[in-house]
Short mmCIF file of C-alpha atoms and ligand atoms in Angstrom, two decimals:
data_model
loop_
_atom_site.label_atom_id
_atom_site.label_comp_id
_atom_site.label_asym_id
_atom_site.label_seq_id
_atom_site.Cartn_x
_atom_site.Cartn_y
_atom_site.Cartn_z
CA MET A 1 -22.65 193.44 -74.72
CA LYS A 2 -23.29 190.46 -72.48
CA THR A 3 -23.75 191.54 -68.91
CA GLU A 4 -25.92 188.70 -67.35
CA LEU A 5 -24.57 186.68 -64.37
CA ASN A 6 -23.31 183.10 -65.45
CA TYR A 7 -22.90 180.31 -63.06
CA ILE A 8 -20.33 177.52 -62.69
CA ASN A 9 -21.06 174.80 -60.10
CA LEU A 10 -18.05 173.66 -58.23
CA SER A 11 -17.26 171.12 -55.43
CA TYR A 12 -14.46 172.64 -53.47
CA ARG A 13 -12.53 171.67 -50.46
CA THR A 14 -10.92 174.53 -48.64
CA TYR A 15 -7.27 174.56 -47.37
CA SER A 16 -8.93 174.16 -43.97
CA GLN A 17 -10.43 170.82 -45.13
CA LYS A 18 -14.00 171.98 -45.31
CA GLU A 19 -16.25 170.79 -48.33
CA TYR A 20 -18.34 173.39 -50.07
CA HIS A 21 -20.58 173.57 -53.02
CA ILE A 22 -19.76 176.89 -54.70
CA PRO A 23 -21.94 178.45 -57.22
CA LEU A 24 -19.16 180.61 -58.73
CA THR A 25 -20.67 183.53 -60.69
CA TYR A 26 -19.12 185.69 -63.28
CA GLN A 27 -19.78 188.30 -65.98
CA ILE A 28 -18.33 188.75 -69.31
CA PHE A 29 -18.08 192.17 -71.24
CA GLY A 30 -17.05 192.87 -74.65
CA LYS A 31 -16.02 190.15 -77.15
CA ASP A 32 -17.32 186.66 -76.92
CA LEU A 33 -14.90 184.01 -75.22
CA PHE A 34 -12.26 182.71 -77.56
CA THR A 35 -12.66 185.51 -80.13
CA ALA A 36 -10.36 188.03 -78.48
CA PRO A 37 -7.56 188.22 -75.73
CA VAL A 38 -9.05 187.68 -72.31
CA ILE A 39 -8.55 190.30 -69.44
CA LEU A 40 -9.53 188.83 -66.00
CA VAL A 41 -10.48 191.63 -63.56
CA ASN A 42 -10.53 190.79 -59.88
CA HIS A 43 -12.90 193.09 -57.82
CA ALA A 44 -12.08 194.72 -54.52
CA LEU A 45 -13.64 194.41 -51.09
CA THR A 46 -17.11 195.75 -51.68
CA GLY A 47 -16.95 195.36 -55.44
CA ASN A 48 -18.64 192.57 -57.64
CA SER A 49 -18.50 191.27 -61.08
CA ASN A 50 -20.32 194.31 -62.56
CA VAL A 51 -17.16 196.17 -63.69
CA SER A 52 -18.50 197.85 -66.80
CA GLY A 53 -21.70 199.31 -68.34
CA GLU A 54 -23.99 201.77 -66.80
CA LYS A 55 -23.57 200.78 -63.24
CA GLY A 56 -20.12 199.19 -63.56
CA TRP A 57 -17.82 200.17 -60.77
CA TRP A 58 -14.87 200.53 -63.03
CA LYS A 59 -16.80 201.93 -66.04
CA LYS A 60 -14.30 204.81 -66.37
CA LEU A 61 -11.65 202.25 -67.17
CA ILE A 62 -13.56 199.36 -68.86
CA GLY A 63 -15.98 199.74 -71.69
CA GLU A 64 -16.37 200.34 -75.43
CA ASN A 65 -13.35 202.64 -76.53
CA GLN A 66 -12.15 202.94 -72.90
CA VAL A 67 -8.62 202.05 -71.92
CA ILE A 68 -9.67 198.50 -71.44
CA ASP A 69 -11.65 198.49 -74.62
CA THR A 70 -14.50 195.99 -74.78
CA THR A 71 -14.52 196.26 -78.53
CA GLN A 72 -11.07 194.58 -78.46
CA TYR A 73 -10.97 192.25 -75.44
CA THR A 74 -13.12 189.83 -73.65
CA VAL A 75 -13.28 191.04 -70.12
CA LEU A 76 -14.14 188.44 -67.40
CA CYS A 77 -14.95 189.12 -63.77
CA PHE A 78 -15.73 186.42 -61.09
CA ASN A 79 -17.59 187.26 -57.93
CA ILE A 80 -15.72 186.28 -54.88
CA PRO A 81 -17.98 183.56 -53.50
CA GLY A 82 -19.77 184.96 -50.49
CA ASN A 83 -19.71 188.60 -51.68
CA GLY A 84 -23.55 188.42 -51.81
CA TYR A 85 -24.02 189.99 -55.40
CA ASP A 86 -25.29 186.65 -56.55
CA HIS A 87 -27.10 185.93 -53.13
CA PHE A 88 -24.57 183.36 -52.09
CA LEU A 89 -23.47 183.84 -48.55
CA ILE A 90 -20.86 182.04 -46.41
CA ASP A 91 -21.55 181.51 -42.79
CA GLU A 92 -18.30 180.16 -41.61
CA TYR A 93 -16.21 182.82 -43.24
CA GLU A 94 -12.99 181.87 -41.44
CA ASP A 95 -12.97 178.60 -43.55
CA PHE A 96 -11.65 180.60 -46.45
CA THR A 97 -8.57 182.31 -47.29
CA PRO A 98 -7.54 184.44 -50.28
CA SER A 99 -5.54 181.48 -51.32
CA ASP A 100 -8.93 179.54 -51.41
CA ILE A 101 -10.57 182.30 -53.59
CA ALA A 102 -7.50 182.22 -55.89
CA GLU A 103 -7.86 178.40 -56.17
CA ILE A 104 -11.67 178.72 -56.96
CA PHE A 105 -11.13 181.36 -59.57
CA LEU A 106 -8.48 179.13 -61.29
CA LYS A 107 -11.07 176.26 -61.33
CA GLY A 108 -13.55 178.71 -62.83
CA LEU A 109 -11.10 179.37 -65.64
CA GLU A 110 -10.47 175.65 -66.02
CA ALA A 111 -14.30 175.18 -66.32
CA LEU A 112 -14.46 177.86 -68.94
CA HIS A 113 -11.56 176.16 -70.87
CA ILE A 114 -9.37 179.33 -70.54
CA LYS A 115 -5.85 178.22 -70.39
CA ASN A 116 -4.19 181.62 -70.97
CA LEU A 117 -5.04 185.16 -69.97
CA TYR A 118 -3.77 188.25 -71.84
CA ALA A 119 -3.87 190.17 -68.57
CA ILE A 120 -4.88 190.07 -65.03
CA ILE A 121 -5.83 193.21 -63.35
CA GLY A 122 -6.98 193.82 -59.78
CA GLY A 123 -7.43 196.59 -57.30
CA SER A 124 -6.77 196.16 -53.62
CA LEU A 125 -8.03 192.89 -52.40
CA GLY A 126 -8.64 191.91 -55.96
CA GLY A 127 -4.94 192.52 -56.77
CA GLY A 128 -3.94 190.36 -53.68
CA ILE A 129 -6.14 187.46 -55.01
CA ALA A 130 -4.51 187.87 -58.41
CA TRP A 131 -0.97 187.59 -56.83
CA GLU A 132 -2.13 184.33 -55.14
CA MET A 133 -3.54 183.07 -58.58
CA LEU A 134 -0.16 183.69 -60.26
CA ALA A 135 1.84 182.07 -57.55
CA LYS A 136 -0.17 178.91 -58.13
CA GLN A 137 -0.13 179.09 -61.91
CA PRO A 138 3.01 181.31 -62.77
CA GLN A 139 2.46 180.87 -66.65
CA LEU A 140 -1.20 181.91 -66.56
CA ALA A 141 -1.06 185.47 -67.94
CA GLU A 142 1.04 187.72 -70.27
CA ILE A 143 0.59 190.78 -68.19
CA PHE A 144 -0.14 191.36 -64.51
CA ILE A 145 -1.37 194.70 -63.18
CA PRO A 146 -1.83 194.73 -59.43
CA ILE A 147 -3.19 198.14 -58.37
CA ALA A 148 -2.99 199.62 -54.88
CA CYS A 149 -2.30 196.25 -53.38
CA ASP A 150 0.51 193.86 -52.28
CA PHE A 151 1.08 190.15 -52.32
CA LYS A 152 0.52 189.98 -48.47
CA THR A 153 -1.24 191.75 -45.66
CA HIS A 154 1.42 193.95 -43.73
CA ASP A 155 1.03 194.59 -40.05
CA TRP A 156 -0.71 197.98 -40.27
CA LEU A 157 -3.39 196.68 -42.68
CA HIS A 158 -3.79 193.65 -40.42
CA ALA A 159 -4.34 196.06 -37.42
CA GLN A 160 -6.99 198.05 -39.30
CA CYS A 161 -8.82 194.82 -40.28
CA LEU A 162 -8.67 193.83 -36.67
CA VAL A 163 -10.59 197.09 -35.71
CA GLN A 164 -12.92 196.28 -38.66
CA LYS A 165 -13.57 192.86 -37.10
CA PHE A 166 -14.28 194.26 -33.70
CA LEU A 167 -16.78 196.75 -35.26
CA LEU A 168 -18.35 194.03 -37.37
CA ASN A 169 -18.90 191.85 -34.29
CA GLY A 170 -20.57 194.65 -32.36
CA ASN A 171 -24.34 194.83 -31.97
CA ASP A 172 -24.99 198.62 -32.71
CA GLU A 173 -24.96 199.30 -36.55
CA PRO A 174 -21.84 197.03 -37.14
CA LEU A 175 -21.71 197.41 -40.83
CA GLN A 176 -22.24 201.24 -40.89
CA LYS A 177 -19.54 201.64 -38.18
CA ALA A 178 -17.13 199.46 -39.96
CA ARG A 179 -17.59 201.30 -43.16
CA ILE A 180 -17.05 204.72 -41.60
CA HIS A 181 -13.75 203.62 -40.14
CA ALA A 182 -12.85 201.84 -43.36
CA MET A 183 -13.63 205.12 -45.40
CA LEU A 184 -11.07 206.87 -43.20
CA CYS A 185 -8.49 204.23 -44.12
CA TYR A 186 -9.27 204.63 -47.83
CA ARG A 187 -8.71 208.25 -47.55
CA THR A 188 -6.07 210.64 -46.06
CA PRO A 189 -6.34 213.52 -43.61
CA GLN A 190 -5.68 215.97 -46.47
CA SER A 191 -8.39 214.44 -48.69
CA LEU A 192 -11.01 215.13 -46.09
CA ASN A 193 -9.73 218.45 -44.65
CA ASP A 194 -9.30 220.01 -48.08
CA ARG A 195 -12.61 218.89 -49.29
CA PHE A 196 -14.86 219.69 -46.32
CA GLN A 197 -13.08 222.66 -44.71
CA ASN A 198 -14.91 222.13 -41.39
CA ARG A 199 -18.18 223.27 -43.03
CA TYR A 200 -21.21 222.70 -40.92
CA ASP A 201 -24.52 221.46 -42.10
CA GLN A 202 -27.11 223.61 -40.08
CA LYS A 203 -29.99 221.55 -41.21
CA LYS A 204 -28.47 218.12 -40.19
CA GLN A 205 -26.74 219.69 -37.25
CA ARG A 206 -23.34 218.09 -38.07
CA LEU A 207 -20.23 218.69 -40.01
CA GLU A 208 -20.45 217.87 -43.68
CA SER A 209 -17.63 215.44 -43.33
CA GLU A 210 -19.57 213.61 -40.66
CA ASP A 211 -22.68 213.62 -42.92
CA TRP A 212 -20.54 212.08 -45.80
CA LEU A 213 -19.28 209.43 -43.58
CA VAL A 214 -22.75 208.50 -42.14
CA TYR A 215 -24.07 208.52 -45.83
CA HIS A 216 -21.45 206.05 -46.94
CA GLY A 217 -21.97 203.82 -43.75
CA ASN A 218 -25.77 203.73 -44.55
CA SER A 219 -25.41 203.38 -48.10
CA LEU A 220 -23.18 200.27 -47.83
CA ASN A 221 -25.50 198.83 -45.24
CA GLU A 222 -28.22 199.05 -47.75
CA ARG A 223 -26.39 197.18 -50.48
CA PHE A 224 -24.00 194.89 -48.75
CA SER A 225 -24.64 192.11 -46.06
CA LEU A 226 -22.86 191.83 -42.84
CA LYS A 227 -21.95 188.26 -43.57
CA SER A 228 -20.32 189.37 -46.78
CA TYR A 229 -18.35 192.16 -45.19
CA LYS A 230 -17.01 189.96 -42.42
CA LEU A 231 -15.75 187.51 -45.10
CA MET A 232 -14.15 190.28 -47.15
CA ASN A 233 -12.58 191.80 -44.29
CA HIS A 234 -11.18 188.38 -43.13
CA LEU A 235 -9.75 187.86 -46.69
CA LEU A 236 -8.10 191.28 -46.69
CA MET A 237 -6.59 190.56 -43.29
CA ASN A 238 -5.10 187.16 -44.45
CA MET A 239 -3.35 187.65 -47.87
CA ASN A 240 -0.25 185.82 -47.78
CA THR A 241 1.13 184.65 -51.14
CA GLU A 242 4.21 182.42 -51.00
CA GLU A 243 7.05 184.88 -51.53
CA GLU A 244 9.35 182.28 -53.26
CA GLN A 245 6.73 181.92 -56.03
CA LEU A 246 6.77 185.43 -56.96
CA THR A 247 9.85 185.40 -59.24
CA LYS A 248 8.50 182.38 -61.06
CA ILE A 249 5.63 184.38 -62.35
CA SER A 250 6.29 184.72 -66.13
CA ALA A 251 3.95 187.75 -66.73
CA ARG A 252 5.21 191.17 -67.47
CA MET A 253 4.43 192.93 -64.24
CA HIS A 254 3.24 196.51 -63.72
CA LEU A 255 2.88 197.31 -60.09
CA ILE A 256 0.75 200.39 -59.64
CA ALA A 257 0.78 202.25 -56.22
CA VAL A 258 -0.70 205.46 -54.84
CA ASP A 259 1.85 207.84 -53.17
CA THR A 260 -0.62 208.52 -50.22
CA ASP A 261 -2.08 205.03 -49.77
CA LEU A 262 -2.39 204.23 -46.08
CA PHE A 263 -3.61 200.67 -46.62
CA PHE A 264 -0.95 199.50 -49.11
CA PRO A 265 1.83 202.06 -48.74
CA ALA A 266 3.61 202.95 -51.87
CA SER A 267 6.93 202.37 -50.11
CA GLU A 268 5.93 198.68 -49.62
CA ILE A 269 4.93 198.11 -53.20
CA ARG A 270 8.18 199.77 -54.29
CA MET A 271 10.08 197.35 -52.04
CA CYS A 272 8.39 194.43 -53.60
CA PHE A 273 9.25 195.86 -57.03
CA GLU A 274 12.86 196.37 -56.10
CA GLN A 275 13.07 192.77 -54.82
CA LEU A 276 11.42 191.34 -57.99
CA LYS A 277 13.68 193.56 -60.35
CA GLU A 278 16.84 191.84 -58.91
CA LYS A 279 15.62 188.40 -60.28
CA LYS A 280 13.18 189.32 -62.99
CA LYS A 281 13.43 191.34 -66.09
CA GLU A 282 9.96 192.44 -67.02
CA VAL A 283 8.73 194.17 -63.84
CA PHE A 284 7.84 197.91 -63.68
CA TYR A 285 6.60 200.32 -61.09
CA HIS A 286 4.10 203.20 -61.50
CA GLU A 287 2.87 205.64 -59.02
CA ILE A 288 -0.37 207.63 -58.98
CA GLN A 289 0.03 211.06 -57.22
CA SER A 290 -3.12 211.91 -55.28
CA ILE A 291 -4.19 213.57 -52.05
CA HIS A 292 -6.85 210.83 -51.69
CA GLY A 293 -4.98 207.79 -50.55
CA HIS A 294 -6.19 204.16 -51.32
CA ASP A 295 -9.34 205.23 -52.93
CA ALA A 296 -7.33 207.03 -55.75
CA PHE A 297 -7.64 203.79 -57.71
CA LEU A 298 -11.31 204.56 -57.98
CA MET A 299 -10.88 208.35 -58.44
CA GLU A 300 -7.74 209.24 -60.34
CA TYR A 301 -8.81 207.90 -63.70
CA GLU A 302 -6.83 210.35 -65.83
CA GLN A 303 -3.53 208.94 -64.25
CA LEU A 304 -4.77 205.45 -64.05
CA ASN A 305 -5.91 205.42 -67.61
CA THR A 306 -2.65 206.84 -68.82
CA ILE A 307 -0.55 204.23 -67.04
CA ILE A 308 -2.68 201.30 -68.26
CA LYS A 309 -2.99 202.54 -71.84
CA ASN A 310 0.79 202.36 -72.07
CA ILE A 311 0.78 198.87 -70.58
CA LEU A 312 -1.73 196.97 -72.76
C1 ACO B 401 -9.87 197.05 -49.30
C2 ACO B 401 -10.38 197.15 -50.74
O1 ACO B 401 -10.40 196.18 -51.37
S1 ACO B 401 -10.82 198.70 -51.30
C3 ACO B 401 -12.37 198.61 -51.85
C4 ACO B 401 -13.36 199.27 -51.00
N1 ACO B 401 -13.34 200.69 -51.46
C5 ACO B 401 -14.52 201.24 -51.55
O2 ACO B 401 -15.52 200.66 -51.45
C6 ACO B 401 -14.58 202.67 -52.03
C7 ACO B 401 -15.09 203.52 -51.14
N2 ACO B 401 -15.27 204.95 -51.66
C8 ACO B 401 -16.32 205.23 -52.43
O3 ACO B 401 -17.29 204.52 -52.48
C9 ACO B 401 -16.29 206.62 -52.94
O4 ACO B 401 -17.48 207.18 -52.89
C10 ACO B 401 -15.70 206.62 -54.48
C11 ACO B 401 -14.19 206.29 -54.31
C12 ACO B 401 -16.29 205.64 -55.31
C13 ACO B 401 -15.87 208.06 -55.04
O5 ACO B 401 -15.49 209.05 -54.17
P1 ACO B 401 -15.87 210.63 -54.38
O6 ACO B 401 -15.60 210.91 -55.83
O7 ACO B 401 -15.19 211.49 -53.35
O8 ACO B 401 -17.49 210.57 -54.28
P2 ACO B 401 -18.36 210.80 -52.89
O9 ACO B 401 -17.99 209.72 -51.88
O10 ACO B 401 -18.44 212.06 -52.45
O11 ACO B 401 -19.83 210.46 -53.52
C14 ACO B 401 -20.24 209.26 -53.97
C15 ACO B 401 -21.69 209.14 -53.89
O12 ACO B 401 -22.16 209.45 -52.65
C16 ACO B 401 -23.11 210.55 -52.70
N3 ACO B 401 -22.82 211.37 -51.39
C17 ACO B 401 -21.75 211.61 -50.86
N4 ACO B 401 -21.86 212.37 -49.66
C18 ACO B 401 -23.13 212.44 -49.49
C19 ACO B 401 -23.98 212.90 -48.51
N5 ACO B 401 -23.41 213.58 -47.49
N6 ACO B 401 -25.30 212.86 -48.64
C20 ACO B 401 -25.98 212.24 -49.70
N7 ACO B 401 -25.15 211.63 -50.61
C21 ACO B 401 -23.88 211.79 -50.53
C22 ACO B 401 -22.71 211.37 -53.90
O13 ACO B 401 -23.79 212.23 -54.28
C23 ACO B 401 -22.32 210.38 -54.85
O14 ACO B 401 -23.60 209.74 -55.44
P3 ACO B 401 -23.59 209.18 -56.96
O15 ACO B 401 -22.55 208.12 -56.94
O16 ACO B 401 -24.99 208.80 -57.06
O17 ACO B 401 -23.10 210.35 -57.80
#
C-alpha cells in the first residue's frame, strides 16, 4: 500500500486576493489511481492525510477489508495546506476560507487528472470543505457522505470558535488551553460524568477527568503547531457554502449526524436534509446514537461502519 506523502505545486490566488505558492500534499491508499473508483477523504480539524494504515486516524473505517476497502478503492486524502503535517505553515491564516481550501483541493484533483470521484467523505471540518467542493463542482462525485458536519457554521459553533480564538491568542499555554476547551465541545456532560464518576487521582492530586483533559492538551501541543491550530479554527469558524448551490449537487447524499453532537447538532443536519429532500431525490439522513457527542464520528465505529457499508 502506498502511503508516502506526494506533492503538487500550485500557484493560488485566494478569494481575499493574496498570491500563494501552495505545496499541496496528499496520500493515496489502496489501489493505484485509475485502476479503481476513487474515494476522496477530507480530514477534520486536527487530522491529516494519514487516514489508513498503522497510525491512520480513520483506520477502523479505511483499510484492507474494512468498510472503505483499500483492496477495492483508491483512497485519496489531501492535507489542508497549513495543517503542518507536511511542515508547510501559513502565517496570515485569515487570508484563507474553507472555500479557498475547497478550490485548492479541486485544483489538486485537476492536477492529478481526476475528473470524477466515486465518493467524497469527510468528518466535521472535512465534511464542510466537501460541501464547498461540491457546491463549486456539482457533478464531481457519485456519492457524498458528510459526517457530523453542516454546509455552514451556525451561531453556537461560531461562538465556541471565538472562545478558541481568544485562548489561542493568549500567552499562557494557548494551544493546550484551546484543546481542553475544544475537548469539552467534542464531548457531552454525560460522556465525561459516566466515564470518570468523580474519581480522584491521589498521586496526581486531581480528578481523573482533569488529568484526561490536561493529557489531551499537552499531547496536541506536542504534535500540532499553534499556527496550524489558528488556521483550522478560523476555517471551522467560517464555513459558508452557497445555499442555492446545494440542490444542484448531483451526488447521492447521505448526511450522517450524531444525536448528541454539540458542535453540529443533529437537529440542524436534519433540517438541511428536510430542505434538500423537497428538491432532490437521492438524499438520505442517518443518525448515530451516542452519549459522546461530536467525537462519536471517531468512536462509534460499529454504527458508522454499518451505515457506510450500506451506502457504498
Ligand atoms: C472540529 C473538527 O474538525 S473535529 C476534529 C477534532 N477532534 C479531535 O481531534 C478528536 C479529539 N478526541 C480524541 O482525540 C479522542 O481521544 C478520541 C476520539 C480519538 C478517542 O477517544 P477515547 O476512546 O475516549 O480515548 P481517550 O481520549 O481516553 O484516549 C486516547 C489516548 O489518550 C491516552 N490517555 C487518555 N487519558 C490519559 C491520561 N489521563 N493520561 C495519559 N494518557 C491518557 C489513552 O491511553 C489513549 O492512548 P492511545 O491512543 O495510545 O491508546
